Amino acid sequence: MSFAKKILCIGAGYVGGPTMAVIAAKCPQYKVTVVDVNPARIAAWNSDALPIYEPGLFDVVKQARGRNLFFSTDIDAAIDEAEIIFVSVNTPTKSFGEGAGKAADLQYWERTARNIVKVSKGDKIIIEKSTLPVRTAEAMSSILNANEKGIHFEVLSNPEFLAEGTAIADLNNPDRVLIGSQLTPEGIKAREQVVEIYANWVPRERIVTSNVWSAELSKLVANAFLAQRISSINSISELCEKTEADVTEVSRTIGMDSRIGSRFLVSSVGFGGSCFKKDILNLVYICRSYGLTEVADYWESVVEMNEHQKRRFVKNMLKAMFNTVAGKRIALFGFAFKADTGDTRESPAIDVAVQLGKEQAKVVISDPKALDNARIDLADCVDNVEFVKDPYEAAKGAHAIAVMTEWNIYKELDYGKIYAGMERPAFIFDGRNVLNHKALFEMGFNVFPLGQPALKHLKTV
Ligand code: NAD
Ligand code: UGA
């Protein structure tokens, strides 16, 4: 069968897999191939047990897989055949050398670019799907176009804005699609080809084009602004706890101002996920490298506030539980960084579990989808830890429950039954403010919400 376009995505992760599955489902006229260096990941994409949990993903994959969507480890053959290549490999924070702990580690990207040069026999459009530092396209274009075969590679930036847990809905109905290019005739021609792909289902007015540097920078800034809102409301949660104001009421009130808007104002134990911290630290690093100290400090404080929020959550637990949790069983309800995903990258639950472990608590982790990842995350850093899927079992004999992830199941549990099986006094620390605090208090729990007055039966805490 002949296809109107042959599209390749290098990197079959949380972005590459779902994004390409949606393009393939929406555009049966295109052949979409997704490759990865990890054969286990590709095998999972070709099976009924997909490598990531994402609501609605399996239906989309099933619709297109084998028809015009293919997952493969034959990277070279796929590069050779493709006209348009999205690169969606990981871009973690650099852990070594210059910029360690802040700069983006671009080794996976550069390796991919060099391989594209080696294998290609004709001109191609190369699209940055990964989140990259501003002006990366310049370096990539230099590497790609330094070939002696006379092949031209046009580098575009098409950053992804999907959020995990809602990836399919976000891809089906994006607020915007951003495509940045050089403003040369070749750049604009290449950009039009990518616009054409998305125009199969995204209204034209939501497909935004820009210069390539603005596209790269807009992605980092979008994440920084989202994270900044969470740190802002989390900073206010601490003040609320001192003043008997209620952060949910403050959040609701300020969010009704249409200039502020209501989203991303939910106070929490801290933001997690693979990108917010990494992307802000990258922004900070870029600002410092241009000598913009005040700008860098400003954005760095967003991450510092998040670290503070995680630390103070555990400090509050300690204080409430008579300044010691040593030997006490503490059940963490949820380990994923947010609901509806099994992803635990940078989950605040990791820090909370590690801190409780250092205090010699017996930590019990419960989560409907993230226990495999939790086992890996905590393998070398917490000794006294159990992994129990059933929340009732996890809470049996516990002194305290701490809600880490806002999974719906935690809202629906029979807390009377849970209370009956717990040690006394029983504590609940609601790191997501999702439970019915008054009802829990009436059952006998000492309830510590975030940014709201605690409901305590004990006079001493
Ligand atoms: P991921 O770690 O889930 O997936 C990356 C994949 O790339 C891995 O499967 C890895 O094996 C593969 N890979 C690495 N080097 C390779 C190579 N040389 N050849 C072939 N495959 C290679 O990462 P992710 O969460 O999908 O993120 C990818 C990029 O997208 C990052 O830059 C991230 O910042 C950005 N992003 C992520 C999200 C998200 O929700 N996770 C959202 C928007 C943007
Ligand atoms: C985020 C962005 O929302 C996406 O637009 C972006 O594409 C993606 O990062 C990325 O670049 O990786 P994601 O991390 O999947 O998506 O999930 P979010 O819904 O943004 O949540 C991030 C963290 O913030 C979670 O831990 C969540 O619980 C927390 N959060 C979110 C709050 O604490 N309060 C809120 O009001 C919203």
Short mmCIF file of C-alpha atoms in Angstrom, two decimals, residues 4-356:
data_model
loop_
_atom_site.label_atom_id
_atom_site.label_comp_id
_atom_site.label_asym_id
_atom_site.label_seq_id
_atom_site.Cartn_x
_atom_site.Cartn_y
_atom_site.Cartn_z
CA ALA A 4 0.76 9.98 1.41
CA LYS A 5 3.53 10.61 3.95
CA LYS A 6 6.00 8.42 5.81
CA ILE A 7 6.45 9.69 9.34
CA LEU A 8 8.89 8.36 11.90
CA CYS A 9 9.19 9.02 15.60
CA ILE A 10 12.44 8.14 17.37
CA GLY A 11 11.68 7.47 21.05
CA ALA A 12 8.69 5.37 22.08
CA GLY A 13 8.09 6.88 25.52
CA TYR A 14 5.26 8.77 27.21
CA VAL A 15 5.29 11.34 24.39
CA GLY A 16 6.39 9.42 21.28
CA GLY A 17 3.97 6.49 21.76
CA PRO A 18 0.70 8.36 22.43
CA THR A 19 1.44 11.23 20.02
CA MET A 20 2.17 8.94 17.10
CA ALA A 21 -0.76 6.67 17.94
CA VAL A 22 -3.09 9.67 17.68
CA ILE A 23 -1.51 10.91 14.42
CA ALA A 24 -1.88 7.40 12.95
CA ALA A 25 -5.47 7.06 14.13
CA LYS A 26 -6.43 10.47 12.75
CA CYS A 27 -4.51 10.12 9.47
CA PRO A 28 -4.88 6.62 7.96
CA GLN A 29 -3.29 8.00 4.76
CA TYR A 30 0.10 8.31 6.52
CA LYS A 31 2.46 5.52 7.53
CA VAL A 32 3.61 6.19 11.10
CA THR A 33 6.52 4.23 12.54
CA VAL A 34 7.80 4.50 16.11
CA VAL A 35 11.26 3.18 16.98
CA ASP A 36 13.23 2.86 20.18
CA VAL A 37 16.58 1.51 21.33
CA ASN A 38 14.77 -0.38 24.08
CA PRO A 39 13.48 -3.68 22.61
CA ALA A 40 11.36 -4.47 25.69
CA ARG A 41 9.52 -1.17 25.22
CA ILE A 42 8.85 -1.89 21.55
CA ALA A 43 7.68 -5.43 22.36
CA ALA A 44 5.26 -3.97 24.91
CA TRP A 45 3.91 -1.46 22.35
CA ASN A 46 3.27 -4.44 20.06
CA SER A 47 1.44 -6.36 22.79
CA ASP A 48 -1.78 -6.00 24.78
CA ALA A 49 0.21 -4.79 27.81
CA LEU A 50 1.35 -1.33 26.66
CA PRO A 51 4.49 0.01 28.39
CA ILE A 52 2.63 2.99 29.90
CA TYR A 53 -0.75 3.39 31.55
CA GLU A 54 -2.78 6.16 29.96
CA PRO A 55 -6.60 6.23 29.84
CA GLY A 56 -7.92 5.62 26.30
CA LEU A 57 -4.48 4.86 24.84
CA PHE A 58 -5.06 1.19 24.15
CA ASP A 59 -8.17 1.85 22.05
CA VAL A 60 -6.27 4.36 19.89
CA VAL A 61 -3.30 2.00 19.45
CA LYS A 62 -5.59 -0.92 18.57
CA GLN A 63 -7.36 1.19 15.95
CA ALA A 64 -4.17 1.91 13.96
CA ARG A 65 -1.56 -0.71 14.90
CA GLY A 66 -0.69 -2.95 11.96
CA ARG A 67 -2.73 -0.71 9.62
CA ASN A 68 -0.61 2.44 9.46
CA LEU A 69 1.05 2.43 12.90
CA PHE A 70 4.15 0.30 13.43
CA PHE A 71 6.48 -0.12 16.40
CA SER A 72 9.97 -1.34 15.56
CA THR A 73 13.56 -1.63 16.74
CA ASP A 74 14.93 -1.35 13.22
CA ILE A 75 15.88 2.28 13.58
CA ASP A 76 18.10 2.54 10.50
CA ALA A 77 15.53 1.11 8.09
CA ALA A 78 12.86 3.41 9.52
CA ILE A 79 15.10 6.50 9.16
CA ASP A 80 15.93 5.59 5.60
CA GLU A 81 12.28 5.35 4.57
CA ALA A 82 10.89 8.41 6.46
CA GLU A 83 10.43 11.90 5.03
CA ILE A 84 9.52 13.49 8.33
CA ILE A 85 11.24 12.45 11.57
CA PHE A 86 10.01 13.46 15.02
CA VAL A 87 12.65 12.99 17.70
CA SER A 88 11.14 12.36 21.11
CA VAL A 89 14.01 10.87 23.06
CA ASN A 90 14.52 11.73 26.70
CA THR A 91 16.28 14.96 27.68
CA PRO A 92 16.93 14.52 31.40
CA THR A 93 18.82 16.91 33.65
CA LYS A 94 22.56 16.45 33.23
CA SER A 95 24.00 14.46 36.12
CA PHE A 96 27.69 15.04 35.45
CA GLY A 97 30.24 17.68 34.46
CA GLU A 98 29.47 21.29 33.53
CA GLY A 99 25.87 22.20 34.34
CA ALA A 100 25.29 19.02 36.38
CA GLY A 101 21.93 19.16 38.17
CA LYS A 102 20.58 21.93 35.92
CA ALA A 103 21.45 21.81 32.23
CA ALA A 104 19.67 19.43 29.85
CA ASP A 105 21.59 16.29 28.94
CA LEU A 106 21.48 16.31 25.15
CA GLN A 107 23.53 13.17 24.52
CA TYR A 108 20.50 11.07 23.43
CA TRP A 109 19.42 13.80 21.02
CA GLU A 110 22.87 14.28 19.54
CA ARG A 111 23.38 10.52 19.15
CA THR A 112 20.07 10.35 17.29
CA ALA A 113 21.01 13.27 15.02
CA ARG A 114 24.35 11.66 14.14
CA ASN A 115 22.63 8.39 13.34
CA ILE A 116 20.12 10.17 11.10
CA VAL A 117 23.04 11.70 9.16
CA LYS A 118 24.76 8.32 8.85
CA VAL A 119 21.74 6.44 7.56
CA SER A 120 19.93 9.02 5.39
CA LYS A 121 20.12 8.97 1.62
CA GLY A 122 17.87 11.98 0.93
CA ASP A 123 16.56 15.29 2.35
CA LYS A 124 14.41 15.08 5.49
CA ILE A 125 12.49 17.25 7.93
CA ILE A 126 13.70 16.71 11.49
CA ILE A 127 11.34 17.78 14.24
CA GLU A 128 12.28 18.46 17.84
CA LYS A 129 9.45 16.85 19.81
CA SER A 130 11.54 16.51 22.96
CA THR A 131 11.74 19.57 25.19
CA LEU A 132 15.06 21.23 24.46
CA PRO A 133 17.02 24.32 25.51
CA VAL A 134 16.41 27.38 23.35
CA ARG A 135 18.76 27.41 20.32
CA THR A 136 19.27 23.63 20.29
CA ALA A 137 17.95 23.55 16.72
CA GLU A 138 21.01 25.58 15.72
CA ALA A 139 23.40 22.95 17.09
CA MET A 140 21.34 20.09 15.66
CA SER A 141 21.16 21.73 12.27
CA SER A 142 24.97 22.14 12.30
CA ILE A 143 25.48 18.46 13.12
CA LEU A 144 22.92 17.27 10.58
CA ASN A 145 23.98 19.54 7.75
CA ALA A 146 27.71 18.92 8.17
CA ASN A 147 27.24 15.79 6.04
CA GLU A 148 29.22 15.33 2.87
CA LYS A 149 26.39 13.60 0.99
CA GLY A 150 24.75 16.88 -0.06
CA ILE A 151 21.62 16.05 1.94
CA HIS A 152 19.61 18.91 3.49
CA PHE A 153 17.94 18.51 6.86
CA GLU A 154 15.43 21.18 7.91
CA VAL A 155 15.12 21.30 11.71
CA LEU A 156 11.77 22.36 13.19
CA SER A 157 10.53 22.62 16.76
CA ASN A 158 7.14 21.12 17.58
CA PRO A 159 7.13 20.82 21.38
CA GLU A 160 4.50 18.65 23.04
CA PHE A 161 2.11 20.06 25.65
CA LEU A 162 0.21 16.89 26.63
CA ALA A 163 -0.13 16.03 30.31
CA GLU A 164 0.03 12.45 31.53
CA GLY A 165 -3.27 10.96 32.59
CA THR A 166 -5.09 13.09 29.99
CA ALA A 167 -2.70 12.55 27.07
CA ILE A 168 -5.26 11.21 24.62
CA ALA A 169 -7.79 13.96 25.30
CA ASP A 170 -5.01 16.57 25.11
CA LEU A 171 -3.80 15.19 21.77
CA ASN A 172 -7.30 14.89 20.33
CA ASN A 173 -8.23 18.40 21.35
CA PRO A 174 -5.12 20.47 22.01
CA ASP A 175 -5.32 24.09 23.21
CA ARG A 176 -2.70 24.76 20.55
CA VAL A 177 -0.11 23.04 18.41
CA LEU A 178 3.12 25.01 18.06
CA ILE A 179 5.41 24.64 15.07
CA GLY A 180 8.57 26.70 14.91
CA SER A 181 10.86 26.95 11.90
CA GLN A 182 13.57 29.04 10.38
CA LEU A 183 11.94 31.88 8.45
CA THR A 184 13.72 30.89 5.22
CA PRO A 185 11.76 29.59 2.20
CA GLU A 186 12.92 26.01 3.03
CA GLY A 187 11.97 26.45 6.69
CA ILE A 188 8.50 27.75 5.89
CA LYS A 189 7.92 25.02 3.30
CA ALA A 190 8.86 22.35 5.86
CA ARG A 191 6.64 23.98 8.47
CA GLU A 192 3.69 23.84 6.09
CA GLN A 193 4.17 20.09 5.74
CA VAL A 194 3.89 19.66 9.50
CA VAL A 195 0.92 22.04 9.72
CA GLU A 196 -0.75 19.80 7.13
CA ILE A 197 -0.39 16.76 9.41
CA TYR A 198 -2.09 18.39 12.40
CA ALA A 199 -4.71 20.11 10.22
CA ASN A 200 -6.24 16.66 9.73
CA TRP A 201 -8.00 17.14 13.07
CA VAL A 202 -6.84 20.36 14.77
CA PRO A 203 -8.63 23.60 13.73
CA ARG A 204 -6.23 25.83 11.80
CA GLU A 205 -6.58 28.72 14.24
CA ARG A 206 -5.13 26.51 16.96
CA ILE A 207 -2.05 25.64 14.92
CA VAL A 208 0.42 28.35 15.85
CA THR A 209 3.59 28.95 13.86
CA SER A 210 6.60 30.89 15.05
CA ASN A 211 10.31 31.17 14.65
CA VAL A 212 12.19 28.13 15.88
CA TRP A 213 13.72 29.83 18.95
CA SER A 214 10.33 31.08 20.16
CA ALA A 215 8.94 27.55 19.83
CA GLU A 216 11.77 26.03 21.85
CA LEU A 217 11.55 28.71 24.53
CA SER A 218 7.74 28.71 24.71
CA LYS A 219 7.75 25.07 25.83
CA LEU A 220 10.11 25.74 28.74
CA VAL A 221 8.17 28.86 29.69
CA ALA A 222 4.79 27.09 29.56
CA ASN A 223 6.00 24.50 32.05
CA ALA A 224 7.65 27.15 34.22
CA PHE A 225 4.41 29.18 34.38
CA LEU A 226 2.31 26.11 35.26
CA ALA A 227 4.73 25.08 37.99
CA GLN A 228 4.95 28.65 39.26
CA ARG A 229 1.20 28.68 39.90
CA ILE A 230 1.47 25.53 41.99
CA SER A 231 4.40 26.88 44.00
CA SER A 232 2.52 30.14 44.50
CA ILE A 233 -0.57 28.45 45.91
CA ASN A 234 1.59 26.03 47.92
CA SER A 235 3.40 28.96 49.53
CA ILE A 236 0.01 30.33 50.55
CA SER A 237 -1.01 26.93 51.96
CA GLU A 238 1.68 27.33 54.62
CA LEU A 239 0.40 30.77 55.54
CA CYS A 240 -3.16 29.40 55.70
CA GLU A 241 -2.09 26.76 58.21
CA LYS A 242 -0.79 29.53 60.50
CA THR A 243 -3.80 31.82 60.15
CA GLU A 244 -6.81 29.47 59.99
CA ALA A 245 -7.52 30.63 56.44
CA ASP A 246 -8.44 27.81 54.06
CA VAL A 247 -6.32 27.47 50.93
CA THR A 248 -9.15 25.86 48.96
CA GLU A 249 -11.31 28.92 49.64
CA VAL A 250 -8.48 31.30 48.72
CA SER A 251 -7.77 29.32 45.57
CA ARG A 252 -11.43 29.27 44.53
CA THR A 253 -11.80 32.99 45.11
CA ILE A 254 -8.70 34.12 43.25
CA GLY A 255 -9.36 31.64 40.43
CA MET A 256 -12.75 33.26 39.76
CA ASP A 257 -10.90 36.35 38.59
CA SER A 258 -10.84 35.74 34.86
CA ARG A 259 -7.43 37.43 34.69
CA ILE A 260 -6.03 34.69 36.98
CA GLY A 261 -8.14 31.68 35.97
CA SER A 262 -8.97 28.64 38.06
CA ARG A 263 -6.62 25.93 36.79
CA PHE A 264 -3.33 24.85 38.37
CA LEU A 265 -4.22 26.41 41.69
CA VAL A 266 -4.71 23.17 43.61
CA SER A 267 -2.42 23.11 46.61
CA SER A 268 -0.57 19.83 46.98
CA VAL A 269 2.29 18.06 48.69
CA GLY A 270 4.33 19.32 45.74
CA PHE A 271 4.42 19.03 41.98
CA GLY A 272 6.12 16.02 40.45
CA GLY A 273 6.46 14.54 36.99
CA SER A 274 9.44 14.16 34.73
CA CYS A 275 9.41 17.68 33.35
CA PHE A 276 8.51 20.62 35.60
CA LYS A 277 11.65 20.52 37.74
CA LYS A 278 13.93 19.53 34.87
CA ASP A 279 12.59 22.21 32.53
CA ILE A 280 12.70 25.02 35.10
CA LEU A 281 16.26 24.08 36.10
CA ASN A 282 17.14 24.14 32.43
CA LEU A 283 15.57 27.60 32.08
CA VAL A 284 17.55 28.72 35.13
CA TYR A 285 20.75 27.35 33.63
CA ILE A 286 20.15 29.13 30.32
CA CYS A 287 19.45 32.43 32.11
CA ARG A 288 22.64 32.09 34.17
CA SER A 289 24.64 31.29 31.06
CA TYR A 290 23.49 34.66 29.63
CA GLY A 291 24.38 36.38 32.96
CA LEU A 292 20.71 36.98 33.87
CA THR A 293 21.14 36.38 37.61
CA GLU A 294 17.87 37.94 38.80
CA VAL A 295 15.81 36.10 36.18
CA ALA A 296 17.51 32.82 37.07
CA ASP A 297 16.98 33.36 40.82
CA TYR A 298 13.32 34.19 40.25
CA TRP A 299 12.59 30.91 38.44
CA GLU A 300 14.80 28.83 40.71
CA SER A 301 12.64 29.89 43.66
CA VAL A 302 9.72 28.00 42.07
CA VAL A 303 11.67 24.76 42.47
CA GLU A 304 12.92 25.72 45.93
CA MET A 305 9.34 26.33 47.11
CA ASN A 306 8.39 22.89 45.82
CA GLU A 307 11.23 21.24 47.74
CA HIS A 308 10.17 23.17 50.83
CA GLN A 309 6.57 22.00 50.47
CA LYS A 310 7.63 18.33 50.40
CA ARG A 311 9.93 18.77 53.41
CA ARG A 312 7.39 20.64 55.47
CA PHE A 313 4.74 18.00 54.77
CA VAL A 314 6.89 15.44 56.57
CA LYS A 315 7.82 17.92 59.30
CA ASN A 316 4.11 18.48 59.95
CA MET A 317 3.60 14.71 60.20
CA LEU A 318 6.42 14.40 62.70
CA LYS A 319 5.18 17.28 64.83
CA ALA A 320 1.63 15.93 64.89
CA MET A 321 2.77 12.43 65.79
CA PHE A 322 4.56 13.53 68.98
CA ASN A 323 7.87 14.27 67.22
CA THR A 324 8.65 10.67 66.35
CA VAL A 325 7.56 8.19 63.74
CA ALA A 326 10.29 5.65 64.50
CA GLY A 327 8.81 2.16 64.36
CA LYS A 328 5.37 3.51 63.38
CA ARG A 329 3.59 2.04 60.37
CA ILE A 330 2.65 4.80 57.90
CA ALA A 331 0.62 4.02 54.80
CA LEU A 332 1.14 6.22 51.75
CA PHE A 333 -2.02 6.26 49.64
CA GLY A 334 -0.70 6.77 46.12
CA PHE A 335 2.79 6.89 44.72
CA ALA A 336 2.27 8.13 41.14
CA PHE A 337 3.06 11.83 40.65
CA LYS A 338 -0.59 12.43 39.77
CA ALA A 339 -3.74 10.34 39.29
CA ASP A 340 -4.39 8.24 36.17
CA THR A 341 -0.77 7.40 35.46
CA GLY A 342 1.67 4.76 36.65
CA ASP A 343 4.53 7.25 36.21
CA THR A 344 6.44 8.07 39.39
CA ARG A 345 9.20 10.28 37.97
CA GLU A 346 9.93 13.08 40.49
CA SER A 347 6.83 12.05 42.44
CA PRO A 348 6.65 13.92 45.75
CA ALA A 349 5.83 10.52 47.30
CA ILE A 350 9.46 9.49 46.70
CA ASP A 351 10.78 12.32 48.88
CA VAL A 352 8.13 11.73 51.53
CA ALA A 353 8.91 7.98 51.66
CA VAL A 354 12.65 8.64 51.85
CA GLN A 355 12.27 11.22 54.62
CA LEU A 356 9.96 8.94 56.61
#
